CSV table of C-alpha atoms in Angstrom, one decimal:
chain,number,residue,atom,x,y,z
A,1067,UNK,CA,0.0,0.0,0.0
A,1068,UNK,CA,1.6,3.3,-0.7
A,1069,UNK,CA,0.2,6.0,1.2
A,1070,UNK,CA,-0.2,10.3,0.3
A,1071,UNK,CA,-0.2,11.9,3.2
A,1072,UNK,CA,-1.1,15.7,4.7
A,1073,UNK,CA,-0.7,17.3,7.7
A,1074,UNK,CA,-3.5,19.6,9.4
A,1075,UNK,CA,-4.1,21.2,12.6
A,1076,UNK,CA,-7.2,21.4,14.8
A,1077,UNK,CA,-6.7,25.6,14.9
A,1078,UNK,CA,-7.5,25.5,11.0
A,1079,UNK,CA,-11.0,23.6,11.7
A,1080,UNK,CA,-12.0,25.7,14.3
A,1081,UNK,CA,-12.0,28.6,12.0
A,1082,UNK,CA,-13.7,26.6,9.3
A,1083,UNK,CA,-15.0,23.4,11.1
A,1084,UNK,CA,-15.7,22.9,6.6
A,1085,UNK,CA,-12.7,22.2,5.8
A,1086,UNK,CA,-12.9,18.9,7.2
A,1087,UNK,CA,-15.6,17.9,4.8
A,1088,UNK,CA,-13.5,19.6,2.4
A,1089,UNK,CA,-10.5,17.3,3.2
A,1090,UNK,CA,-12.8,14.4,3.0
A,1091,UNK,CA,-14.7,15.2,-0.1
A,1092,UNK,CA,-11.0,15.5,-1.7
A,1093,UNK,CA,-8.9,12.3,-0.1
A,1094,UNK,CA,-12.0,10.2,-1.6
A,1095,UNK,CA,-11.8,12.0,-5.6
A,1096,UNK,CA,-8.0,11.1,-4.7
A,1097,UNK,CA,-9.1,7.6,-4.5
A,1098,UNK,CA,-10.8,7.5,-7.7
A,1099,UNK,CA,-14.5,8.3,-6.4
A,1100,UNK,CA,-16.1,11.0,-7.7
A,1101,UNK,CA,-20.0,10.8,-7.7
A,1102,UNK,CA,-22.2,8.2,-6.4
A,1103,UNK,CA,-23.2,6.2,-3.6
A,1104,UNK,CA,-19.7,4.7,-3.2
A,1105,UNK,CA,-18.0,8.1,-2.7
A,1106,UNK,CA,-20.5,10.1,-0.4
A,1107,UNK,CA,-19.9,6.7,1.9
A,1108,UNK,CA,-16.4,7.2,1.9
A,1109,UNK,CA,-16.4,10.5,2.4
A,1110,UNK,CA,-18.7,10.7,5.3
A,1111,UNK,CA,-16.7,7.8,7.0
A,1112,UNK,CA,-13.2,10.0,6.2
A,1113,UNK,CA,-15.4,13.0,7.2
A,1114,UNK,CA,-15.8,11.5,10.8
A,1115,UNK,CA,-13.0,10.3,11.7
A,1116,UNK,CA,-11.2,13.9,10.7
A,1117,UNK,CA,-13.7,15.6,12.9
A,1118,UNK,CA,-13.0,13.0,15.6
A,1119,UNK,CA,-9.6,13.9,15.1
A,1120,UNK,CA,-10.0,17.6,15.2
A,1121,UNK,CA,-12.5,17.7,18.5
A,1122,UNK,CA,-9.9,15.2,20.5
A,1123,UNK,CA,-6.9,16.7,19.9
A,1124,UNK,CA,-5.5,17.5,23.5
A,1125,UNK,CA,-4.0,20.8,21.3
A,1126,UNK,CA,-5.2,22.9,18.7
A,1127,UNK,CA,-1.5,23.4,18.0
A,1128,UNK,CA,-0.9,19.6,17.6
A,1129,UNK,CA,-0.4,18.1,14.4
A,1130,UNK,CA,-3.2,15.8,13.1
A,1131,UNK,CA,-1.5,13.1,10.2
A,1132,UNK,CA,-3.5,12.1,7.6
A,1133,UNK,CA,-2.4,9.3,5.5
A,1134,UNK,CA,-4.3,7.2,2.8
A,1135,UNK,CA,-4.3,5.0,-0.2
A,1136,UNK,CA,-6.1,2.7,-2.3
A,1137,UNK,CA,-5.9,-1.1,-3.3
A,1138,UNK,CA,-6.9,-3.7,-5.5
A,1139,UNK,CA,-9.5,-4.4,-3.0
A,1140,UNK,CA,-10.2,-0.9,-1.4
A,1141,UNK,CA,-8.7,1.9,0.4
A,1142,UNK,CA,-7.4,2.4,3.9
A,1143,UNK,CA,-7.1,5.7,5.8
A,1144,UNK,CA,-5.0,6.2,9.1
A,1145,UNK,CA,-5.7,9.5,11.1
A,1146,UNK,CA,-3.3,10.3,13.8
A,1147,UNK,CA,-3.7,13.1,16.4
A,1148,UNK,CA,-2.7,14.0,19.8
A,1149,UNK,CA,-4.2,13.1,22.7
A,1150,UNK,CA,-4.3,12.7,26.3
A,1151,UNK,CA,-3.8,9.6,27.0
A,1152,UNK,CA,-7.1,9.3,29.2
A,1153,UNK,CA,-8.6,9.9,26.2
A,1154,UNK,CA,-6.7,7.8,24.0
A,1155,UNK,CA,-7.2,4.7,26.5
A,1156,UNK,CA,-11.3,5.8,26.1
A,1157,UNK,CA,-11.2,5.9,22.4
A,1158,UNK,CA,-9.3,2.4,22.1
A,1159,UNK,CA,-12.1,0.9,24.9
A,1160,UNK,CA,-14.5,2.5,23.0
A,1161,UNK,CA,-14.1,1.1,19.6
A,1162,UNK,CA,-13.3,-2.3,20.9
A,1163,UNK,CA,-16.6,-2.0,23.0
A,1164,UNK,CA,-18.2,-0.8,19.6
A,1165,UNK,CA,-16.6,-3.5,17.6
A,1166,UNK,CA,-18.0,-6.8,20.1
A,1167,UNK,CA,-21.2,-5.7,21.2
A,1168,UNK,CA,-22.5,-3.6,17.8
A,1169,UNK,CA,-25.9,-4.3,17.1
A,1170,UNK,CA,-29.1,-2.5,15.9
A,1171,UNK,CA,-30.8,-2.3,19.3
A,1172,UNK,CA,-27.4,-1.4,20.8
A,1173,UNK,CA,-27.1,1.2,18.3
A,1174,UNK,CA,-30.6,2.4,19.3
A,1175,UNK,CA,-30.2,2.7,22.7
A,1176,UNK,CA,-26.8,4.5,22.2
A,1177,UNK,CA,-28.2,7.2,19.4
A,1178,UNK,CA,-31.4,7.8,22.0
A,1179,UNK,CA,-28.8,8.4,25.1
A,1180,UNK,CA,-26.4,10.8,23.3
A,1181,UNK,CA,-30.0,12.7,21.5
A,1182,UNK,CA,-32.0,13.2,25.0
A,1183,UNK,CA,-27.8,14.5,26.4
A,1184,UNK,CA,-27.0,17.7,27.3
A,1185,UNK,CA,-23.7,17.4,25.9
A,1186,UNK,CA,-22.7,19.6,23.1
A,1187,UNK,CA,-20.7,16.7,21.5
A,1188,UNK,CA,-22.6,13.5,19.7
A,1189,UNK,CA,-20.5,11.5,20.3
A,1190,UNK,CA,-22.3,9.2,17.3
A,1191,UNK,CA,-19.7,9.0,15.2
A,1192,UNK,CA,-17.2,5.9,15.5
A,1193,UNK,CA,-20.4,3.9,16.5
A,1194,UNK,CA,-21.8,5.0,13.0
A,1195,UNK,CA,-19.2,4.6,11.5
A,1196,UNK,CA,-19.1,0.5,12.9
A,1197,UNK,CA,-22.8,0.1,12.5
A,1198,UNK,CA,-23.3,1.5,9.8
A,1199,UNK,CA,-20.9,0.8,6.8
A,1200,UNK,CA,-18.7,-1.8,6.0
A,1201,UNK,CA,-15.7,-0.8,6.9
A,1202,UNK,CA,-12.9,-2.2,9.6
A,1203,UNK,CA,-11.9,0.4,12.5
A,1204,UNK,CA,-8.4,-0.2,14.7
A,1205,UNK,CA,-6.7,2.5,17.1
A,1206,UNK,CA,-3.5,2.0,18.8
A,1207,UNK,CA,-1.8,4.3,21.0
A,1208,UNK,CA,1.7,5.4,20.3
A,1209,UNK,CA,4.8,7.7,20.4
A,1210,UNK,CA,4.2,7.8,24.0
A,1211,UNK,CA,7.4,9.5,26.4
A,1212,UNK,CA,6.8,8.1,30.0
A,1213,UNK,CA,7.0,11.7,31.2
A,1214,UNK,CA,4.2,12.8,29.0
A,1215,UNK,CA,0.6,12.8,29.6
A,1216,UNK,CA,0.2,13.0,26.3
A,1217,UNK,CA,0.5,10.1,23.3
A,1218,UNK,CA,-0.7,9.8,19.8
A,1219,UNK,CA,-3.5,7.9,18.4
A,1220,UNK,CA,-3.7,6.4,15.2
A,1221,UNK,CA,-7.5,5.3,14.0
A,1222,UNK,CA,-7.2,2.9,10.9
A,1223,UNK,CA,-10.5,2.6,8.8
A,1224,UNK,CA,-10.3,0.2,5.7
A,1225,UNK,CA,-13.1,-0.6,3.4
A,1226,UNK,CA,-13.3,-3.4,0.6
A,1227,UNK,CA,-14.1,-1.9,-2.8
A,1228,UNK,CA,-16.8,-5.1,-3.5
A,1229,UNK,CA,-18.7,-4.5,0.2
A,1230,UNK,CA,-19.3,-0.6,-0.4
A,1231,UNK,CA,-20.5,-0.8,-3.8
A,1232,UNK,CA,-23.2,-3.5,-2.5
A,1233,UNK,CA,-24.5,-1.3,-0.1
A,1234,UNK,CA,-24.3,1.7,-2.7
B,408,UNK,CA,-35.0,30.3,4.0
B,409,UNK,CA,-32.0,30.0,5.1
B,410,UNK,CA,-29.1,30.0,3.3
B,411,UNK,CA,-25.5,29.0,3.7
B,412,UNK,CA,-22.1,28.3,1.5
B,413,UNK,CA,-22.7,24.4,2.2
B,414,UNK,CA,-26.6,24.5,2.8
B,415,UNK,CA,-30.1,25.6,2.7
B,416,UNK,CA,-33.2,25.2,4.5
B,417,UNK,CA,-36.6,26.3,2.8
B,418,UNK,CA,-39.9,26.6,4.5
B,419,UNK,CA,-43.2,25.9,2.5
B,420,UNK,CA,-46.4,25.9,4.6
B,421,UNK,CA,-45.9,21.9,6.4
B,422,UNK,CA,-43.2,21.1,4.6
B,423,UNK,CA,-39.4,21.8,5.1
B,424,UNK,CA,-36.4,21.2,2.3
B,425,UNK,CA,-33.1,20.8,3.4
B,426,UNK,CA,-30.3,20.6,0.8
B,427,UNK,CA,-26.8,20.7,0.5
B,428,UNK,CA,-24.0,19.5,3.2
B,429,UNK,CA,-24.5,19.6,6.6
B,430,UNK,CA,-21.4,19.0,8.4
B,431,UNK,CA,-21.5,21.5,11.1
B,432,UNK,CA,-19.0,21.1,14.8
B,433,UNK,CA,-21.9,21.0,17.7
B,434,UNK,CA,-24.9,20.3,18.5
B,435,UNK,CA,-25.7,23.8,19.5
B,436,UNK,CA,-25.3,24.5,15.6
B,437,UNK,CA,-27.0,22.2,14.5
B,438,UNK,CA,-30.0,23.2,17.6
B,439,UNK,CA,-29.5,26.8,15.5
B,440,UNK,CA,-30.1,25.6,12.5
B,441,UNK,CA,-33.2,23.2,13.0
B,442,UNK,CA,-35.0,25.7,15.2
B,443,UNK,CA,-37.7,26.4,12.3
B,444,UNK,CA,-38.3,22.5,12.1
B,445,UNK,CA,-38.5,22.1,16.1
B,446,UNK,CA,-40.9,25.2,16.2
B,447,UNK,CA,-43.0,23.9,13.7
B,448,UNK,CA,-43.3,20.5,15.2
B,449,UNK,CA,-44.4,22.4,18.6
B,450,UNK,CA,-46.7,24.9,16.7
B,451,UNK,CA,-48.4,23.1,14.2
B,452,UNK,CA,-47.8,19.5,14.9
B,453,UNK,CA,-47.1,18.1,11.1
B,454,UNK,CA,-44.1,18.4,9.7
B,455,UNK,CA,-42.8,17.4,6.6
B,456,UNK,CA,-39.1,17.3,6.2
B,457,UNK,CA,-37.6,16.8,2.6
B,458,UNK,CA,-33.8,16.0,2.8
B,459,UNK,CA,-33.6,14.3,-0.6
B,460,UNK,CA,-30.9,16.7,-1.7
B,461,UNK,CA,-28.7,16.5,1.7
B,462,UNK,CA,-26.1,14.3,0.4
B,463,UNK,CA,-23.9,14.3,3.8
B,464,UNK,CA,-25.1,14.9,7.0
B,465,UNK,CA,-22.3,13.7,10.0
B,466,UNK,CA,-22.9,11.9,13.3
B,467,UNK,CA,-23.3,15.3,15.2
B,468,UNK,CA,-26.5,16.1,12.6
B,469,UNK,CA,-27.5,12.6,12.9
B,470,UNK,CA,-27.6,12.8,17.1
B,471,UNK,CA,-29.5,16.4,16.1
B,472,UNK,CA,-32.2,15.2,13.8
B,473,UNK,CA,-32.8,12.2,16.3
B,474,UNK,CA,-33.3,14.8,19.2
B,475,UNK,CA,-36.3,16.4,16.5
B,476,UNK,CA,-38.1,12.7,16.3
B,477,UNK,CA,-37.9,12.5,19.8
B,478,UNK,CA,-39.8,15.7,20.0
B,479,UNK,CA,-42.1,14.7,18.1
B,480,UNK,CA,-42.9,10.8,19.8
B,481,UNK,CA,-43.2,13.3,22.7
B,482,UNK,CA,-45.7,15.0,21.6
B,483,UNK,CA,-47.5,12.5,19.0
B,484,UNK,CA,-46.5,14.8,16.1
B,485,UNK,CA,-47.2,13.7,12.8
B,486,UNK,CA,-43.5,14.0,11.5
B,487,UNK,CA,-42.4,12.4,7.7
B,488,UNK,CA,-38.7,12.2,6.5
B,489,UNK,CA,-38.3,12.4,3.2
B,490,UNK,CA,-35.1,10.8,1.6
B,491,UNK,CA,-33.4,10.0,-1.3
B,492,UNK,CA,-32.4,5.9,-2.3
B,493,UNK,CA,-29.6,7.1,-3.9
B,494,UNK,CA,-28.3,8.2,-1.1
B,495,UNK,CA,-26.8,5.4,1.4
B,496,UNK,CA,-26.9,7.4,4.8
B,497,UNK,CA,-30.8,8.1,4.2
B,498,UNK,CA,-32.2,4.3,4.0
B,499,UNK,CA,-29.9,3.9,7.0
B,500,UNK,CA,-30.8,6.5,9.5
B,501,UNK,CA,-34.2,7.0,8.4
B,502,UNK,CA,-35.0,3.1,9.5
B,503,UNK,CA,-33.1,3.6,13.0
B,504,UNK,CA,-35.2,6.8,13.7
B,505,UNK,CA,-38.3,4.5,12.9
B,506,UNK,CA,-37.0,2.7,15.9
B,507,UNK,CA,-37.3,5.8,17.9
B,508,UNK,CA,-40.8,6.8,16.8
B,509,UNK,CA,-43.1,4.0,15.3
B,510,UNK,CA,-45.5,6.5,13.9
B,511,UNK,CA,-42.4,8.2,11.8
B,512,UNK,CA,-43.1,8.9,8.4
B,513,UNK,CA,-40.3,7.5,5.6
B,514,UNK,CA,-40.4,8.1,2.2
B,515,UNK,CA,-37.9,7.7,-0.3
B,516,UNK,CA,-38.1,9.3,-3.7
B,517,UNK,CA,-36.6,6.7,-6.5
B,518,UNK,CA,-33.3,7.4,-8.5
B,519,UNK,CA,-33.6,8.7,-12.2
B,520,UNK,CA,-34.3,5.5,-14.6
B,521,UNK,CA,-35.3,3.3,-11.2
């Protein structure tokens, strides 16, 4: 797999929180996609986890890595950002807790508990992300300096070219 | 009507267009943006919501139009989504939010040539 990559930072979406769509409209015409089912799915599942990216961030002035790439199967996209790593050991519980117990009346339950929150943040989007499209989602935790509260965490999404265009 | 660079929203007696991208940071944005729909549900009780032409809407919009279903189970509103089959967030969305509110009107307009 040979990835492009870019380099963003959180300050530039909370100018124009659109520029993540932006990003994610153009890494998926860099795939190939254009028009169509296929590419509005991949770019709302690049689109989330940029914004994840983006609102986790422990600072605006961190780095967030974007790296991505297409194969004879799919494409894969890694995004890596700085976080705290309270909320880097959260996000990795989270998505494993996502990945084993996904189902529709899970789903439900989660989607009517974030809705009736008072929290300004969704928090909907790696759980619709898992339930609904066909991709694969991994984090790992890394570049962590024992000294440091803070570490970097790298979300991998990868999607088979044949199980998108059925759901398209 | 209300219009942005990425969307627009159109009032029409019940019913309600919504087009464009919405991809916006919070859900006091989005709470900003869907006022006219929430009033409307409260005021007049129907509502009918054409999103045909939204061709992204992300989690945080998702969580936001879920909170305007709730609000209308709560108060037996008579609320319809209309959606588009071409596009694959709709058909998915739409049938969780008929898990939230059995009385939820879906309706999807077909693609050209289908």
């Amino acid at each position: 797999m040979i990835y492009q990559s870019m380099v963003v930072y959180p300050s530039d979406a909370i100018q124009d929180w659109s520029c993540c769509g932006k990003m994610a409209n153009e890494l998926t015409r860099s795939m190939g996609l254009t028009v169509g089912a296929s590419a509005t799915m991949v770019s709302t599942v690049l689109n989330e986890l940029i914004e994840n990216a983006m609102k986790y961030s422990a600072m605006d002035s961190l780095p967030v890595r974007i790296q991505w790439g297409v194969t004879a199967n799919g494409f894969e996209a890694k995004i890596t950002n700085w976080s705290t790593k309270i909320q880097a050991k959260r996000t990795l519980n989270f998505i494993r807790f996502v990945r084993n117990t996904i189902s529709t009346n899970g789903y439900i339950r989660y989607l009517y508990k974030q809705a009736t929150s008072k929290s300004p943040h969704s928090k909907m989007g790696l759980m619709g992300i898992c339930h609904d499209y066909p991709v694969t989602l991994q984090a790992r935790m890394g570049g962590i300096p024992t000294e440091s509260s803070l570490c970097q965490i790298t979300i991998t999404v990868g999607g088979d070219r044949k199980e998108v265009s059925a759901i398209c | 009507m209300l219009r942005m660079d990425d969307y627009e929203l159109k009032v029409d007696g019940h019913t309600i267009r919504l087009s464009g991208a919405f991809r916006l940071s919070s859900l006091i944005h989005y709470d900003d943006v869907f006022a006219p729909i929430k009033d409307m549900i409260e005021s007049s009780g129907s509502v009918r919501l054409v999103m045909a032409d939204v061709l992204f809407l992300n989690s945080t919009g998702i969580t936001a139009l879920a909170r305007l279903v709730i609000t209308a189970r709560a108060l037996s509103a008579s609320f319809t989504l209309v959606g588009h089959n071409g596009v694959p967030w709709q058909q998915k969305v739409f049938s969780s939010f008929k898990r939230l509110y059995s009385d939820l009107g879906v309706e999807f307009l077909p693609s050209q040539g289908s």
